[in-house]
PDB file of C-alpha atoms and ligand atoms in Angstrom:
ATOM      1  CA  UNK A 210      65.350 123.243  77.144  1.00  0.00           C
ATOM      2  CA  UNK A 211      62.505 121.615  78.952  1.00  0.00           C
ATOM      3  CA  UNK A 212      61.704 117.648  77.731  1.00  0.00           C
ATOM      4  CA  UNK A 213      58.088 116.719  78.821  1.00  0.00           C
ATOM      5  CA  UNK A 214      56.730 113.488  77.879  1.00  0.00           C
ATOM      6  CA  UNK A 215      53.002 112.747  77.463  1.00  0.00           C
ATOM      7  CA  UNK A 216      52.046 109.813  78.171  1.00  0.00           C
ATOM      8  CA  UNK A 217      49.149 107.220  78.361  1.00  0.00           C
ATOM      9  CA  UNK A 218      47.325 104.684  76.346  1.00  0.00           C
ATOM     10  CA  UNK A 219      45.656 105.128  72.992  1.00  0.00           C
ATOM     11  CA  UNK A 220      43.084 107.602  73.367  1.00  0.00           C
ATOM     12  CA  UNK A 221      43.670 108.448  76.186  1.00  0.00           C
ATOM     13  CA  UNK A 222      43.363 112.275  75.224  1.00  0.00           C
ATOM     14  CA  UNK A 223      47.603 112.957  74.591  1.00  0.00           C
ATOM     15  CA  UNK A 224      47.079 114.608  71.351  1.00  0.00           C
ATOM     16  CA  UNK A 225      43.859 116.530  72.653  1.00  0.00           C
ATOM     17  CA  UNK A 226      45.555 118.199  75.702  1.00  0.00           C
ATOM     18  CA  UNK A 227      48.610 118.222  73.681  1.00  0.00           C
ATOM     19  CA  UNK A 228      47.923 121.923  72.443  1.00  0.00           C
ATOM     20  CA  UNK A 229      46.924 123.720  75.318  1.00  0.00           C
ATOM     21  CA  UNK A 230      50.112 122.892  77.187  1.00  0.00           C
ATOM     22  CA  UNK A 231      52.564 123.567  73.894  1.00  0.00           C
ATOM     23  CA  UNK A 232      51.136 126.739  73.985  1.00  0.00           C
ATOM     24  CA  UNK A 233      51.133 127.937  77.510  1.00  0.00           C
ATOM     25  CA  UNK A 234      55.279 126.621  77.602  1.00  0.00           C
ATOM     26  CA  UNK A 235      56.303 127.944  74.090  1.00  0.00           C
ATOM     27  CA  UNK A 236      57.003 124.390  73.596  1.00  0.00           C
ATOM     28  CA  UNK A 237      57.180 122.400  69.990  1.00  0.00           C
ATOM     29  CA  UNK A 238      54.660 119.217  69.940  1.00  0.00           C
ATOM     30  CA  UNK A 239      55.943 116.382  68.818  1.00  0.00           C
ATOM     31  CA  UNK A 240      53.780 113.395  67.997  1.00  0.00           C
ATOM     32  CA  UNK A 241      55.583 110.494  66.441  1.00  0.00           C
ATOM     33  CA  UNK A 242      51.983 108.931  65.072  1.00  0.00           C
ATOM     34  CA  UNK A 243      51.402 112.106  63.672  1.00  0.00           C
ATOM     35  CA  UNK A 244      55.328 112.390  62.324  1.00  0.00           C
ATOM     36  CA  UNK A 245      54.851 108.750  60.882  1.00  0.00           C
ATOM     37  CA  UNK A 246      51.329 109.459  59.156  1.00  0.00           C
ATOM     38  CA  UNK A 247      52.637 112.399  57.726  1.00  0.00           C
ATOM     39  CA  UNK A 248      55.422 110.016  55.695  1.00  0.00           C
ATOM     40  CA  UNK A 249      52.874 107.644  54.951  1.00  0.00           C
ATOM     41  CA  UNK A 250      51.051 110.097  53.120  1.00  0.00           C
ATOM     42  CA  UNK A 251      54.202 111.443  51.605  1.00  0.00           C
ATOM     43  CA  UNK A 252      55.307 108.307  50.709  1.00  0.00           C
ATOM     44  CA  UNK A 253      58.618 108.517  51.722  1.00  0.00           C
ATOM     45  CA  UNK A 254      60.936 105.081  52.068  1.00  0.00           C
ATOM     46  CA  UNK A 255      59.964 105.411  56.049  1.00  0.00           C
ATOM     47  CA  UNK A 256      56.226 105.860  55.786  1.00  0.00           C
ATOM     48  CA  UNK A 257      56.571 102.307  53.238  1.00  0.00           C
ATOM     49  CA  UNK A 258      58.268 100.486  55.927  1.00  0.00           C
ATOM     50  CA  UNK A 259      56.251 101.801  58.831  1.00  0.00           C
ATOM     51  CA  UNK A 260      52.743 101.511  56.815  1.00  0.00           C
ATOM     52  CA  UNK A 261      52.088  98.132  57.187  1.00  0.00           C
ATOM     53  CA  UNK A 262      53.261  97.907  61.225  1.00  0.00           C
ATOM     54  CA  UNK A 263      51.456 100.489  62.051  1.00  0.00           C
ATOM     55  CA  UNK A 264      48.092  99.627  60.392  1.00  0.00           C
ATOM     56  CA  UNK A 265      48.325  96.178  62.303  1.00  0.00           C
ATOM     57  CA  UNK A 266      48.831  97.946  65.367  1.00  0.00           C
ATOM     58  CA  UNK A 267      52.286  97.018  65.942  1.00  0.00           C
ATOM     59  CA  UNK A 268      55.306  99.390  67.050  1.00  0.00           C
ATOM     60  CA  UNK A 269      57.349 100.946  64.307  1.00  0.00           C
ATOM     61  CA  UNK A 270      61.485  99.471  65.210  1.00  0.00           C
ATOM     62  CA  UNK A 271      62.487 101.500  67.523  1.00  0.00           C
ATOM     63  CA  UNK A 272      65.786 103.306  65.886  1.00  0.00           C
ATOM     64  CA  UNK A 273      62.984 104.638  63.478  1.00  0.00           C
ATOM     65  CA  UNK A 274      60.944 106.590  66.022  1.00  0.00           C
ATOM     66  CA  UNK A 275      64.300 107.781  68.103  1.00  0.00           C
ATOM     67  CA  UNK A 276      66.160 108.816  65.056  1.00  0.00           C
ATOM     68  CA  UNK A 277      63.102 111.310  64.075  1.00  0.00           C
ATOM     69  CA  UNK A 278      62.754 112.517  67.717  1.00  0.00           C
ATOM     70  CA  UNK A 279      66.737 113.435  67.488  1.00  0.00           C
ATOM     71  CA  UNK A 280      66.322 114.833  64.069  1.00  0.00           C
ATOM     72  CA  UNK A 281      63.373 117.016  65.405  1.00  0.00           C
ATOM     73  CA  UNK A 282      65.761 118.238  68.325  1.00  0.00           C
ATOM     74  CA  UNK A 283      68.463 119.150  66.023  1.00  0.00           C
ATOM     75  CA  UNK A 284      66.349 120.563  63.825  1.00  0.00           C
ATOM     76  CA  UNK A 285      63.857 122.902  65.954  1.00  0.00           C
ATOM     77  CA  UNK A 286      65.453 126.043  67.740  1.00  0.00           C
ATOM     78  CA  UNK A 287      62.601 128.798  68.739  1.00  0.00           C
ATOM     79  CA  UNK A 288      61.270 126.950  71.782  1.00  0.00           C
ATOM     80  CA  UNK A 289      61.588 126.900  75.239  1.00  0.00           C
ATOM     81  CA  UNK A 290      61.452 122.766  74.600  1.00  0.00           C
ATOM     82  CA  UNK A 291      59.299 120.097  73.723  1.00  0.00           C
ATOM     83  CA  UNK A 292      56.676 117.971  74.065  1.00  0.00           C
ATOM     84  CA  UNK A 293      57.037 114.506  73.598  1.00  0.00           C
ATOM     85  CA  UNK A 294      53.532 112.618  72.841  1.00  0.00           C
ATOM     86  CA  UNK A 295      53.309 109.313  71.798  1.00  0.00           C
ATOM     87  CA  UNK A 296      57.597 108.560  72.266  1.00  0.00           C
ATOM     88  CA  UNK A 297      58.700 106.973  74.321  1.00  0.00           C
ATOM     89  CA  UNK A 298      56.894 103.949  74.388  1.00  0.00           C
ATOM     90  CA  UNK A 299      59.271 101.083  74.985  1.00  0.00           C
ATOM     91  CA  UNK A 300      62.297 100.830  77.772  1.00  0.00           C
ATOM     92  CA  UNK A 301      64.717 100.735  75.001  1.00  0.00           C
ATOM     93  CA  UNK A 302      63.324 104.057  73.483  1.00  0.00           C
ATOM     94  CA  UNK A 303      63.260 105.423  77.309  1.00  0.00           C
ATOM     95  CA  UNK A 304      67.054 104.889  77.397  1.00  0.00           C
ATOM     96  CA  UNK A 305      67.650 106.258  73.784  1.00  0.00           C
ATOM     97  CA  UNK A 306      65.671 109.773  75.163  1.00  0.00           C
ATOM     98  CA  UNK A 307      67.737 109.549  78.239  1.00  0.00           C
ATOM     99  CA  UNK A 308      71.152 109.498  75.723  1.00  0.00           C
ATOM    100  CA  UNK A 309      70.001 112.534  73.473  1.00  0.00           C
ATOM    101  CA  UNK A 310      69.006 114.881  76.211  1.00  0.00           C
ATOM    102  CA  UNK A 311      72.193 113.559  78.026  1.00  0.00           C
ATOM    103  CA  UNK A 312      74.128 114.487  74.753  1.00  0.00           C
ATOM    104  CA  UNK A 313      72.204 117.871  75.198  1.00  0.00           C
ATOM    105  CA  UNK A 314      73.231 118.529  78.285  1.00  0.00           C
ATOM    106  CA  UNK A 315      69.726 118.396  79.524  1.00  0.00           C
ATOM    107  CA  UNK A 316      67.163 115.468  80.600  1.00  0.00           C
ATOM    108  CA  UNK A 317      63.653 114.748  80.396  1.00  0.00           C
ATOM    109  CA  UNK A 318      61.729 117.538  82.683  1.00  0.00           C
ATOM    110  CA  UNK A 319      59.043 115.144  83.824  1.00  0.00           C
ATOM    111  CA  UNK A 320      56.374 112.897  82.433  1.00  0.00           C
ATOM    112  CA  UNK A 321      52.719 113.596  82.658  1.00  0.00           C
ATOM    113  CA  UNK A 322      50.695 110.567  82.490  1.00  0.00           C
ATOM    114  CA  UNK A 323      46.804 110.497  81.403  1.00  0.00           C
ATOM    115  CA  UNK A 324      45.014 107.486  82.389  1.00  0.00           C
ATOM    116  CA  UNK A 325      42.110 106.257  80.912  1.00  0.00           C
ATOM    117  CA  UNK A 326      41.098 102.061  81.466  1.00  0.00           C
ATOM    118  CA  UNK A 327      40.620  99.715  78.567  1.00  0.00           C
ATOM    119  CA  UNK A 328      37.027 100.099  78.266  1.00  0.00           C
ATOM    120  CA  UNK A 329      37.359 103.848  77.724  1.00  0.00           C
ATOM    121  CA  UNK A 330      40.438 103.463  75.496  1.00  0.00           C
ATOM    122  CA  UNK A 331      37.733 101.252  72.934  1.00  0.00           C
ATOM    123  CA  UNK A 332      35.071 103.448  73.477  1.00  0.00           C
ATOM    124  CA  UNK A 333      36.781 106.506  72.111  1.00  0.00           C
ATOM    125  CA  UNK A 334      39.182 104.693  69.215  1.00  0.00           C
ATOM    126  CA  UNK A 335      35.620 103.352  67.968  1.00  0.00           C
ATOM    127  CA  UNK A 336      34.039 107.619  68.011  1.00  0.00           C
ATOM    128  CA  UNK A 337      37.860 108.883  66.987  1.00  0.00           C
ATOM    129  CA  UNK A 338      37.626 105.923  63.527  1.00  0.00           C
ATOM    130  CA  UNK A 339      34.283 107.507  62.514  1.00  0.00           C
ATOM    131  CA  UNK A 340      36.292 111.472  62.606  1.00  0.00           C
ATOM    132  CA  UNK A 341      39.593 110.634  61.507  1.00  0.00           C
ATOM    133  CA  UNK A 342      39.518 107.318  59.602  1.00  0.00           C
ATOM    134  CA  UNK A 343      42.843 106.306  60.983  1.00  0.00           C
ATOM    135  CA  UNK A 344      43.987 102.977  59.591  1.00  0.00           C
ATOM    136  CA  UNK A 345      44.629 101.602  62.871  1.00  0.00           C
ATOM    137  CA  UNK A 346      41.411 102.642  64.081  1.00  0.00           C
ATOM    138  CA  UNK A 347      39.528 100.839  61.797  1.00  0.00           C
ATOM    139  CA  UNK A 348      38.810  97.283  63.377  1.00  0.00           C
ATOM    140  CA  UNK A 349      38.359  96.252  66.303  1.00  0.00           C
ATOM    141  CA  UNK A 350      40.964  93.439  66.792  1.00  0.00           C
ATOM    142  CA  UNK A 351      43.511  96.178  65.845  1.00  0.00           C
ATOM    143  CA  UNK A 352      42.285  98.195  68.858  1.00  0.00           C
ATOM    144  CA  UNK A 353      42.464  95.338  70.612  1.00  0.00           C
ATOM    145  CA  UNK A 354      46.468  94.643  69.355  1.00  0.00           C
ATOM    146  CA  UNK A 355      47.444  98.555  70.626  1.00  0.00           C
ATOM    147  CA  UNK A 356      46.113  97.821  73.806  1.00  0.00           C
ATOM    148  CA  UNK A 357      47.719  94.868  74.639  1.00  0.00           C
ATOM    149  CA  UNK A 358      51.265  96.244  72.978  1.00  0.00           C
ATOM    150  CA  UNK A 359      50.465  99.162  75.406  1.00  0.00           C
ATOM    151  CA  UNK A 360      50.482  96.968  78.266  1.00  0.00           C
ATOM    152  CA  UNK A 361      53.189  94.815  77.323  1.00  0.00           C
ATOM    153  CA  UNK A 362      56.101  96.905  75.992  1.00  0.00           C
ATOM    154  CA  UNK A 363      54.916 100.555  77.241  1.00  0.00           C
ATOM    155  CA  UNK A 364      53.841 100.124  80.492  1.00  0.00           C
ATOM    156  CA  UNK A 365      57.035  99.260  81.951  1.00  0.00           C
ATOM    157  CA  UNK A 366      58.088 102.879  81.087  1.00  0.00           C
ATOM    158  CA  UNK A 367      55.695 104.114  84.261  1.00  0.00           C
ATOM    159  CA  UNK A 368      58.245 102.001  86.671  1.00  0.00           C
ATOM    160  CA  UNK A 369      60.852 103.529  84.761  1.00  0.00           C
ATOM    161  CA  UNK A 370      60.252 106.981  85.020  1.00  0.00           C
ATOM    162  CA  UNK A 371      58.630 106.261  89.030  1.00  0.00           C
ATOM    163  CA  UNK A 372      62.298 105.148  89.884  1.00  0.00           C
ATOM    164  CA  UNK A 373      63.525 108.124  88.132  1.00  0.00           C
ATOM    165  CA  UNK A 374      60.851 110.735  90.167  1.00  0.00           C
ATOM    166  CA  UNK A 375      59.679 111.981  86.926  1.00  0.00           C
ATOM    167  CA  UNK A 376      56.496 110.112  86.609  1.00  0.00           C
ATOM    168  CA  UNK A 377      53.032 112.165  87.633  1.00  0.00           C
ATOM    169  CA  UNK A 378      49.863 110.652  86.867  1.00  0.00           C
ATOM    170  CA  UNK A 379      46.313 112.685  86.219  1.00  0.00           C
ATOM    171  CA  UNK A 380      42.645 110.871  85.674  1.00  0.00           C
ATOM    172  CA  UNK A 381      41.806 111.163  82.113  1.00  0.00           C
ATOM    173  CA  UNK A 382      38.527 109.479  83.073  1.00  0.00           C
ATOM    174  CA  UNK A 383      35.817 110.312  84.062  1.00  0.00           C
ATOM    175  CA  UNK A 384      35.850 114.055  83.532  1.00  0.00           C
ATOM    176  CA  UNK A 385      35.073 116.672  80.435  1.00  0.00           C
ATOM    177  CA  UNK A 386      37.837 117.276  78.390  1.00  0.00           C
ATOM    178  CA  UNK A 387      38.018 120.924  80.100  1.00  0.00           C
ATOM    179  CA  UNK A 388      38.410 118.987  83.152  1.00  0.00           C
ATOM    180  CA  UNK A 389      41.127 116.728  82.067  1.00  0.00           C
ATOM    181  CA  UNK A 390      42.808 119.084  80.428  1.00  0.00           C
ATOM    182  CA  UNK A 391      42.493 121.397  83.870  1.00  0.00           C
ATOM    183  CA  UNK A 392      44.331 118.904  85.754  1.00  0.00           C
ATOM    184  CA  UNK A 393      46.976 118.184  83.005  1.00  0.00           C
ATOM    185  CA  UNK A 394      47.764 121.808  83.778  1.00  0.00           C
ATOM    186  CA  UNK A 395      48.121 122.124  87.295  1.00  0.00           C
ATOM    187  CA  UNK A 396      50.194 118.866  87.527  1.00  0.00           C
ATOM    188  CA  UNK A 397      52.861 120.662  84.753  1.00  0.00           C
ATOM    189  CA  UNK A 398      52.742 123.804  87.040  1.00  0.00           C
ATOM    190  CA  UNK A 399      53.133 121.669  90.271  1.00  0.00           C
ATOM    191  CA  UNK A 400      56.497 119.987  88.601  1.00  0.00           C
TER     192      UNK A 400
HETATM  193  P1  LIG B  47      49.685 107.302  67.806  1.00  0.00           P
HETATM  194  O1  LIG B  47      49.229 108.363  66.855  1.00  0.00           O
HETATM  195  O2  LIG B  47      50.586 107.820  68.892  1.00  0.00           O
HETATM  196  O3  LIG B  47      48.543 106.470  68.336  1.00  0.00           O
HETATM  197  O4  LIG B  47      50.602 106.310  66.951  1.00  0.00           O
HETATM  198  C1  LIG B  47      50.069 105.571  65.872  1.00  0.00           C
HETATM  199  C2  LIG B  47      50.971 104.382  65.573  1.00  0.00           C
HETATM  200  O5  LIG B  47      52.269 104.849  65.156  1.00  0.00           O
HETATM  201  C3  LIG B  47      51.260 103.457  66.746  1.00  0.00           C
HETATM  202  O6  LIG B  47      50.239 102.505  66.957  1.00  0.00           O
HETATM  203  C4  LIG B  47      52.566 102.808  66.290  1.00  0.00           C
HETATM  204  O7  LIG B  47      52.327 101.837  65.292  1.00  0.00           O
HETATM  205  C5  LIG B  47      53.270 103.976  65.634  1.00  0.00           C
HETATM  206  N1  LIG B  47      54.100 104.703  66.617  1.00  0.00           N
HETATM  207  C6  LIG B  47      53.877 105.960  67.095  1.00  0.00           C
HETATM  208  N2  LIG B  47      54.805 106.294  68.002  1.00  0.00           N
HETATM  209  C7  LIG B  47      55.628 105.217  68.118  1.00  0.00           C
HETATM  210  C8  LIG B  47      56.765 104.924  68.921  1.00  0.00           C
HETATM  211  N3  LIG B  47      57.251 105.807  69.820  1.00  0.00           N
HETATM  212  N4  LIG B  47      57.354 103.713  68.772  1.00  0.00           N
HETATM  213  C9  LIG B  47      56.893 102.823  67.877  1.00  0.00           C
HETATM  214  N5  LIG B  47      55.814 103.007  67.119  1.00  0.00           N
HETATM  215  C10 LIG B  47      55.182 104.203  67.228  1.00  0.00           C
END
């Protein structure tokens, strides 16, 4: 099984390019947003004690996220592996990946980064709140929150995964989404 993780700020295109690569590798797309919206909606104990965090722009705890990334692995069989977008995003979630594709005889296959700066990530969450009408989208200061948790507790994951030789990094700005997603595709081929 092949772990990939997708990774990058808010908007920085993860979900977009998401598709294109799950298809070409016969691999399952896993968003953990997406995952925790859909129990919001549901209703489910979970999506009541993530609601609130995640509509102020904080992280959900951690064994929430990594326990529905494991159940997902148990739990999915017809791939060739997945694609992790939007998880990890803090060292002690890193680890936690690192111990269930351990357990799995396996490891995470290499992490494509899409970077997009600050201005850009505002610029598109403000377009993306008019589309989707994401909670978390809605306000400004909330933006503002997910950035700054971005740089303060996922960040460290790039040094992480550098150390580790997993870490490749593409432009997600400026370019055409057919350009970004162009070069999200050759790095994957090149690793
Ligand atoms: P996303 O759709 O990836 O932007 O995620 C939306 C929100 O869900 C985030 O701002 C967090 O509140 C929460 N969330 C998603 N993934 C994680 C994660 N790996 N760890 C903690 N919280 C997460």
């Amino acid at each position: 099984m092949k772990y990939y993780v997708l990774f990058g700020p808010p908007g920085a295109g993860k979900g977009t390019h998401a598709g294109a690569l799950a298809q070409k590798y016969n691999l399952k797309h896993l968003s953990t947003g997406e995952l925790l919206r859909a129990e919001i909606a549901a209703g489910s104990p979970l999506g009541i004690q993530a609601r609130d965090l995640i509509a102020a722009g904080n992280l959900v705890p951690d064994e929430v996220v990594e326990g529905m990334i494991e159940a997902a692995f148990d739990s999915i069989k017809d791939v060739d592996g997945f694609l992790l977008d939007g998880f990890p995003r803090t060292l002690p979630q890193a680890e936690a990946l690192d111990r269930i594709t351990a357990a799995r005889n396996s490891e995470v296959t290499g992490v494509i980064s899409i970077m997009i700066p600050d201005e850009e990530v505002f610029r598109r969450i403000a377009r993306r709140a008019e589309i989707e009408g994401r909670a978390d989208d809605a306000s400004q200061a909330t933006i503002a929150h997910r950035i700054e948790t971005y740089h303060a507790q996922t960040e460290p994951l790039i040094e992480y995964y550098r150390n580790a030789g997993k870490y490749h990094e593409v432009n997600g700005y400026p370019g055409t989404i057919e350009e970004v997603r162009e070069r999200v595709l050759t790095m994957v081929e090149s690793i």
